[in-house]
PDB file of C-alpha atoms and ligand atoms in Angstrom:
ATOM      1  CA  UNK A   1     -14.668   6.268  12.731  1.00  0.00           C
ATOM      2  CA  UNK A   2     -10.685   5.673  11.820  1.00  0.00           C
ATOM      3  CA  UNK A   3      -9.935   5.816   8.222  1.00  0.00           C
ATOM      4  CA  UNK A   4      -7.302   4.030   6.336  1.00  0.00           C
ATOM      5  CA  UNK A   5      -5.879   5.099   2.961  1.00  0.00           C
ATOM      6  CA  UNK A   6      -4.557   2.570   0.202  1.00  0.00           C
ATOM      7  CA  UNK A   7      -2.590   3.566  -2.488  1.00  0.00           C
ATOM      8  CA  UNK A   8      -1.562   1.915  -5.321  1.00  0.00           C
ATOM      9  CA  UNK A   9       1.275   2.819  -7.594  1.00  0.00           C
ATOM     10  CA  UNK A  10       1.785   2.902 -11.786  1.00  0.00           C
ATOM     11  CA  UNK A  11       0.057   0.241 -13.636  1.00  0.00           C
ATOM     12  CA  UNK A  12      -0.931  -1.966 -10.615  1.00  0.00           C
ATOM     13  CA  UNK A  13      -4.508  -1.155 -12.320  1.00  0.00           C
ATOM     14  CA  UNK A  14      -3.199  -3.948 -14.597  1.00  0.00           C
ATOM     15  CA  UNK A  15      -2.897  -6.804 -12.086  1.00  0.00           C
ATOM     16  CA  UNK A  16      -3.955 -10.178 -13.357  1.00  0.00           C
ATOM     17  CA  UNK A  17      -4.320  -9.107 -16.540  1.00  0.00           C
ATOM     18  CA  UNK A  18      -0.650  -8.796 -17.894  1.00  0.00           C
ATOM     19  CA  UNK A  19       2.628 -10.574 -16.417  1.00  0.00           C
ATOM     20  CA  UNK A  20       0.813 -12.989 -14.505  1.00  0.00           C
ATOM     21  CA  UNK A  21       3.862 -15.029 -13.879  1.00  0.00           C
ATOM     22  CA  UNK A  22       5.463 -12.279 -12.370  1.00  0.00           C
ATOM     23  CA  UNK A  23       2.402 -10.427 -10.337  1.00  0.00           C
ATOM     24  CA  UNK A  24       0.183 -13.618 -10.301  1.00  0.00           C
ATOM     25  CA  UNK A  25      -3.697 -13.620 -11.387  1.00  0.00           C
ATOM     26  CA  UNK A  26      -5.047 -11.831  -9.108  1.00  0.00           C
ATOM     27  CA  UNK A  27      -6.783  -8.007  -9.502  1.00  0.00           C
ATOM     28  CA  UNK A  28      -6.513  -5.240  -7.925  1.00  0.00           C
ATOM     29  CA  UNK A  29     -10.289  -5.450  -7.114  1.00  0.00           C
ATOM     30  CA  UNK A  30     -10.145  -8.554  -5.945  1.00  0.00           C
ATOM     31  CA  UNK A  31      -7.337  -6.983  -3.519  1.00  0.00           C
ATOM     32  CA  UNK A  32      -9.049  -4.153  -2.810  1.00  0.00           C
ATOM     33  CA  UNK A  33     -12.640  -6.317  -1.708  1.00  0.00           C
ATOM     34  CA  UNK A  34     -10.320  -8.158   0.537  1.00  0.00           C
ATOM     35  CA  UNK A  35      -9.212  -4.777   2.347  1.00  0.00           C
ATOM     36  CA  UNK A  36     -12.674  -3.703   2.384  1.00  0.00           C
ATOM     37  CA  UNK A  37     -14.049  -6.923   4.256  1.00  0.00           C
ATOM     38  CA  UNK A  38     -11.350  -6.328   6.584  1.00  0.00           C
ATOM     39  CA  UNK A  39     -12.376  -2.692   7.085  1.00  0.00           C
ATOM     40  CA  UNK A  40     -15.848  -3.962   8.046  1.00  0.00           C
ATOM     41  CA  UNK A  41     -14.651  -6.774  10.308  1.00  0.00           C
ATOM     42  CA  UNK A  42     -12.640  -3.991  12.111  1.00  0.00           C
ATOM     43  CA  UNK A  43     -15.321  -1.389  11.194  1.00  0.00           C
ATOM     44  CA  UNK A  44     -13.384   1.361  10.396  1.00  0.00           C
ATOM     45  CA  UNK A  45     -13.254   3.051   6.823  1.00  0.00           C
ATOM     46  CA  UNK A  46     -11.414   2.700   3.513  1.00  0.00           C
ATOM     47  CA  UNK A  47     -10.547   4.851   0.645  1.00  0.00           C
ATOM     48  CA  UNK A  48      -8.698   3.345  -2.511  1.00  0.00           C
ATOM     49  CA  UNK A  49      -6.623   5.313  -4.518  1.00  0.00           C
ATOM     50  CA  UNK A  50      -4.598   4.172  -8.119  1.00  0.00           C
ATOM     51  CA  UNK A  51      -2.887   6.659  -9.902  1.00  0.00           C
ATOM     52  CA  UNK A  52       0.318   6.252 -12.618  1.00  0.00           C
ATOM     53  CA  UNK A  53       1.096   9.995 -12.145  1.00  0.00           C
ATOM     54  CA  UNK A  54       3.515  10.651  -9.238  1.00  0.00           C
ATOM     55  CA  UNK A  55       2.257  14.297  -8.582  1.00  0.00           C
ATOM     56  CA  UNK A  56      -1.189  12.656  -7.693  1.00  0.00           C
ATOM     57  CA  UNK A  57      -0.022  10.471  -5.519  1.00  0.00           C
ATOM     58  CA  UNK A  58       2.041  13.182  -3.612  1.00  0.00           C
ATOM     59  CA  UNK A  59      -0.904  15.463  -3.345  1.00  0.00           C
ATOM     60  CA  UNK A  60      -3.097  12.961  -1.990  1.00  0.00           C
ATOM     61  CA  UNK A  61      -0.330  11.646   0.399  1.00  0.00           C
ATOM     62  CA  UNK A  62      -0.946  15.906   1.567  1.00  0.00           C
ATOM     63  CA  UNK A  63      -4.379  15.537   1.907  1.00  0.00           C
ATOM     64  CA  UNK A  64      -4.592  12.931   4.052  1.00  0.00           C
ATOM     65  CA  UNK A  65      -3.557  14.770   7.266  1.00  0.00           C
ATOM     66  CA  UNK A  66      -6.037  15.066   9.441  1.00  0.00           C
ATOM     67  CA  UNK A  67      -8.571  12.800   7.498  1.00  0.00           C
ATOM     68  CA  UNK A  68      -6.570  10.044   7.196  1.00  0.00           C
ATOM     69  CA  UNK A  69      -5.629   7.791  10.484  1.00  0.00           C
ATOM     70  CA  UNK A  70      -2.846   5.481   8.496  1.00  0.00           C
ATOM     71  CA  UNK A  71      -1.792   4.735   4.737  1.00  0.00           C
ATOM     72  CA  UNK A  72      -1.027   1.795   2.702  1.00  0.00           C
ATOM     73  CA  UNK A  73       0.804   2.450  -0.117  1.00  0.00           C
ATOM     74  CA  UNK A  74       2.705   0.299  -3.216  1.00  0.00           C
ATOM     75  CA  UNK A  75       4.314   3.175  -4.649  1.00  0.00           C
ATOM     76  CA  UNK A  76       4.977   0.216  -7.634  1.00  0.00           C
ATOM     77  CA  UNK A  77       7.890   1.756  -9.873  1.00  0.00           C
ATOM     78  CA  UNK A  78       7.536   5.496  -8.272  1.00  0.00           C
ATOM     79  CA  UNK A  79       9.293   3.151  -5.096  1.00  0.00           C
ATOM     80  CA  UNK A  80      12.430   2.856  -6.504  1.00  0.00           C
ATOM     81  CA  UNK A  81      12.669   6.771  -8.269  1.00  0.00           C
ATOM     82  CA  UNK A  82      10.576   9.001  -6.064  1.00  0.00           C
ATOM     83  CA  UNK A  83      12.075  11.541  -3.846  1.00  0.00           C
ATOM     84  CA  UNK A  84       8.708  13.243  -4.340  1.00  0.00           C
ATOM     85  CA  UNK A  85       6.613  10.840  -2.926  1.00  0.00           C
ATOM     86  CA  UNK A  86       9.507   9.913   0.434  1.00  0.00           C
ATOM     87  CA  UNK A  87       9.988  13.500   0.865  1.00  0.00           C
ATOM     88  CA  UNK A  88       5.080  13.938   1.080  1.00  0.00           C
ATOM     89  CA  UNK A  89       5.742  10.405   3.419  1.00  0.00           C
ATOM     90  CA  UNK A  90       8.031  12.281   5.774  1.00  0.00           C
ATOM     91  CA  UNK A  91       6.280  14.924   5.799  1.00  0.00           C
ATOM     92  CA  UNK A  92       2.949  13.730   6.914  1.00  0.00           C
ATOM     93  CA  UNK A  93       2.695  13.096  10.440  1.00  0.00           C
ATOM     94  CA  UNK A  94       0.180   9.353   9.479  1.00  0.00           C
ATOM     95  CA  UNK A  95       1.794   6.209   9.526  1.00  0.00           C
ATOM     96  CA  UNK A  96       2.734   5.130   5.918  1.00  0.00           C
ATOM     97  CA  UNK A  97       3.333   1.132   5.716  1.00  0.00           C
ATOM     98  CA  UNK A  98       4.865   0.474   2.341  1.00  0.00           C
ATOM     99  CA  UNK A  99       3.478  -2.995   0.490  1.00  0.00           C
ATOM    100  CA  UNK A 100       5.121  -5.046  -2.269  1.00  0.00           C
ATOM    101  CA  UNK A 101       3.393  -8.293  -4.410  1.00  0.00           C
ATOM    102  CA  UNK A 102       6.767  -9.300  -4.909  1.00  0.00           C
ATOM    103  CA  UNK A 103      10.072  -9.655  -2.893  1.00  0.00           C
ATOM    104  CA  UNK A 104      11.806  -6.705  -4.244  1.00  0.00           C
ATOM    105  CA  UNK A 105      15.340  -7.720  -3.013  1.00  0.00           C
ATOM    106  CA  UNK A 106      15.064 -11.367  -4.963  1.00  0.00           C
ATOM    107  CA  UNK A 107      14.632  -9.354  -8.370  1.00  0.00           C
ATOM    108  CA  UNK A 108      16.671  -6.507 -10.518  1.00  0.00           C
ATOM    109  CA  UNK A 109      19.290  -4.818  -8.570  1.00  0.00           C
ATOM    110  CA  UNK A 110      17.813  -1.469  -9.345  1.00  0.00           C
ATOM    111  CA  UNK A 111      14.552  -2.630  -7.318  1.00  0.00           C
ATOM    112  CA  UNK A 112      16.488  -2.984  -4.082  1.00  0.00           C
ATOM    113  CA  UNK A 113      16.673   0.043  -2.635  1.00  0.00           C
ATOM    114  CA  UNK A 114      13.155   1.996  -1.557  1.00  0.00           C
ATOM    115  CA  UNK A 115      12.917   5.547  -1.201  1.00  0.00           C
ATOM    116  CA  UNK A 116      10.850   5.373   0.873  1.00  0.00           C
ATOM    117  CA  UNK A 117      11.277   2.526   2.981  1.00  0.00           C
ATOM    118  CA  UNK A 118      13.085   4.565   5.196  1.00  0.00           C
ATOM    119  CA  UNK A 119      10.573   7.113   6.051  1.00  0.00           C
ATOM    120  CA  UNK A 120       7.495   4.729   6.085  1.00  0.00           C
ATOM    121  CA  UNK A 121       6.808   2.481   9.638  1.00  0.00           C
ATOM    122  CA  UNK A 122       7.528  -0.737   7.900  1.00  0.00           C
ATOM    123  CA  UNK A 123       7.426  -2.412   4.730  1.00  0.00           C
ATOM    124  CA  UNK A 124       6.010  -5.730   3.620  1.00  0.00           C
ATOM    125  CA  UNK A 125       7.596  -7.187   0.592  1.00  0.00           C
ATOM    126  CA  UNK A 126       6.834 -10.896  -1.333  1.00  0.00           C
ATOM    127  CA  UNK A 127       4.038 -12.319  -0.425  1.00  0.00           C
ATOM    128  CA  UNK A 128       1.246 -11.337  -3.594  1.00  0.00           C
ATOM    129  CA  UNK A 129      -1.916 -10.244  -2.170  1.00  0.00           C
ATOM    130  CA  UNK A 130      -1.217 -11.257   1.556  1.00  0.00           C
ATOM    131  CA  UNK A 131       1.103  -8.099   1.244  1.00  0.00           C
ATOM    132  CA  UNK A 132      -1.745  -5.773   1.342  1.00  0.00           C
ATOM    133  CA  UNK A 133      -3.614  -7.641   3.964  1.00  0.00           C
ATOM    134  CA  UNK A 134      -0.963  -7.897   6.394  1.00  0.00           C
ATOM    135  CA  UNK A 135      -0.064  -3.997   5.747  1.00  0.00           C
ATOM    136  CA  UNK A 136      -3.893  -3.449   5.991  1.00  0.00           C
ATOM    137  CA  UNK A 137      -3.333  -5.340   9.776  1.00  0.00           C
ATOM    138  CA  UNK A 138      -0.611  -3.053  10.628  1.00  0.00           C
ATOM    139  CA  UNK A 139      -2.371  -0.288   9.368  1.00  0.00           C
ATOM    140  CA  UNK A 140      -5.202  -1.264  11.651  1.00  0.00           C
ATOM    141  CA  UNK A 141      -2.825  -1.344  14.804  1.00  0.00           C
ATOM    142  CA  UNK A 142      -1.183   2.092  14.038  1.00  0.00           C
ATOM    143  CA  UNK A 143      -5.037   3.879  13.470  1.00  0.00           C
ATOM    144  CA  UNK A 144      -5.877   2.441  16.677  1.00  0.00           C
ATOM    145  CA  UNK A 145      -8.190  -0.547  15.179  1.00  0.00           C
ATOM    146  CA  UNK A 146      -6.524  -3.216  15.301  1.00  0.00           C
ATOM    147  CA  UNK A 147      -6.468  -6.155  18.538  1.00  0.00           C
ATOM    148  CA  UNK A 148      -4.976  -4.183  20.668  1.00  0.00           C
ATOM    149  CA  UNK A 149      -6.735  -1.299  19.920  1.00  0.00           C
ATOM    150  CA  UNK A 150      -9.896  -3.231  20.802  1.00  0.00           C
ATOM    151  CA  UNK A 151      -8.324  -3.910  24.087  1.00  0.00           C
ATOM    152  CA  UNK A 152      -7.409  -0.595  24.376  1.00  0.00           C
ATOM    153  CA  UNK A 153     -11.480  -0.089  24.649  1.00  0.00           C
ATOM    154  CA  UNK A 154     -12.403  -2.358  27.317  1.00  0.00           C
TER     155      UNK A 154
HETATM  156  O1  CA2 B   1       5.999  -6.018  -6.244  1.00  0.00           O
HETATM  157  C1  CA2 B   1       5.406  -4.937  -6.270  1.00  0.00           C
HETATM  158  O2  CA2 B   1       4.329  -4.742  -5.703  1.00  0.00           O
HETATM  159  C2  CA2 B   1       5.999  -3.772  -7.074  1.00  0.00           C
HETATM  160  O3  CA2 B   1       5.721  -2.571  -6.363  1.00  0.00           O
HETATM  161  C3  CA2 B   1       5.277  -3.787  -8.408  1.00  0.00           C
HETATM  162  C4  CA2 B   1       5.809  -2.732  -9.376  1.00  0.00           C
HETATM  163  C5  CA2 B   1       7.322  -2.835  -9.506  1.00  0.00           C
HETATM  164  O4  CA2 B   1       7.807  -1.792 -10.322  1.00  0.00           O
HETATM  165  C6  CA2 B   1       8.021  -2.782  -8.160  1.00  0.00           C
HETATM  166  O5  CA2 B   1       9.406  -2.932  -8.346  1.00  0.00           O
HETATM  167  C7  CA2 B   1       7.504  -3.887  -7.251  1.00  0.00           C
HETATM  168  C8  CA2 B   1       5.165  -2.906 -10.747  1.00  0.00           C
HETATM  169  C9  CA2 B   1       3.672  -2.713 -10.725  1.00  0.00           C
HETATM  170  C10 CA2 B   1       3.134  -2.928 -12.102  1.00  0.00           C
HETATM  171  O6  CA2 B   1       2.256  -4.035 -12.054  1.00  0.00           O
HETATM  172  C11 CA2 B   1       1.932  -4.655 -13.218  1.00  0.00           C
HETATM  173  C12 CA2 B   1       0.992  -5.651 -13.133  1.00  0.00           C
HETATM  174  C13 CA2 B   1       0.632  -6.334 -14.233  1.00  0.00           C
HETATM  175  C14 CA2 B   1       1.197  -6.032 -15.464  1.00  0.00           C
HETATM  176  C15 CA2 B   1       2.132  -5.028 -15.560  1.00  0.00           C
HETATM  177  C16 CA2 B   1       2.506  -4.331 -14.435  1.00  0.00           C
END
């Protein structure tokens, strides 16, 4: 069975309970109940993974190789500072889609640029929850899970 690994950055643990006007109402369990509906629908498997600590998050972007068939990650604040966590992303031979709640580039100059935009697949950026699904979709397609995947099996 294909696996998919989704990580989430500093403090998205908060989610719908502080800065709602910013990050909307909505909780990272919520989010993460979604994904794992769509991991059943597609019926492959799904690990979460929330950490604030970027050493964490770089040792489990490690780990994944050879267990893990294609990563979501919002590397939250870490996306904007971490050469640590670009530098475990290009190093890892699984697709890494990068995920945002909100449109980075409409916000604080200093959240423009990604680290690790550039070493990820793709990046999905604005849309509040609908930002994990549709990474969770591409996710899917790289893993081999997705529609054409399916097709794929026929
Ligand atoms: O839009 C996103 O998904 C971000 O990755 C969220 C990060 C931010 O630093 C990035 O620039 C964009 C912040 C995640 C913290 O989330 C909170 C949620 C509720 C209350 C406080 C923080």
């Amino acid at each position: 069975m294909k696996k998919i690994l989704v990580i989430h950055g500093p403090n998205l643990n908060l989610l719908g309970k502080r800065e709602p006007e910013i990050y909307g109402t909505v909780t990272l369990k919520k989010i993460n109940e979604s994904l794992k509906k769509m991991a059943a629908t597609h019926r492959v498997a799904v690990e979460f993974f929330q950490s604030d600590h970027e050493g964490e998050i770089v040792s489990k972007i490690g780990a994944s190789v050879g267990t893990v068939d294609a990563i979501v990650i919002n590397p939250a604040a870490y996306t904007h500072t971490s050469v640590a966590i670009r530098d475990a992303v290009a190093a890892v031979k699984v697709p890494v889609i990068e995920v945002h709640l909100s449109n980075i580039y409409s916000r604080e100059p200093f959240r423009h640029e990604s680290l690790v935009a550039p070493v990820a697949v793709g990046q999905i950026s604005g849309f509040g929850q609908e930002s994990y699904e549709l990474g969770f979709l591409a996710a899917l397609e790289l893993a081999g899970a997705g529609k054409s995947g399916k097709r794929d099996a026929k």
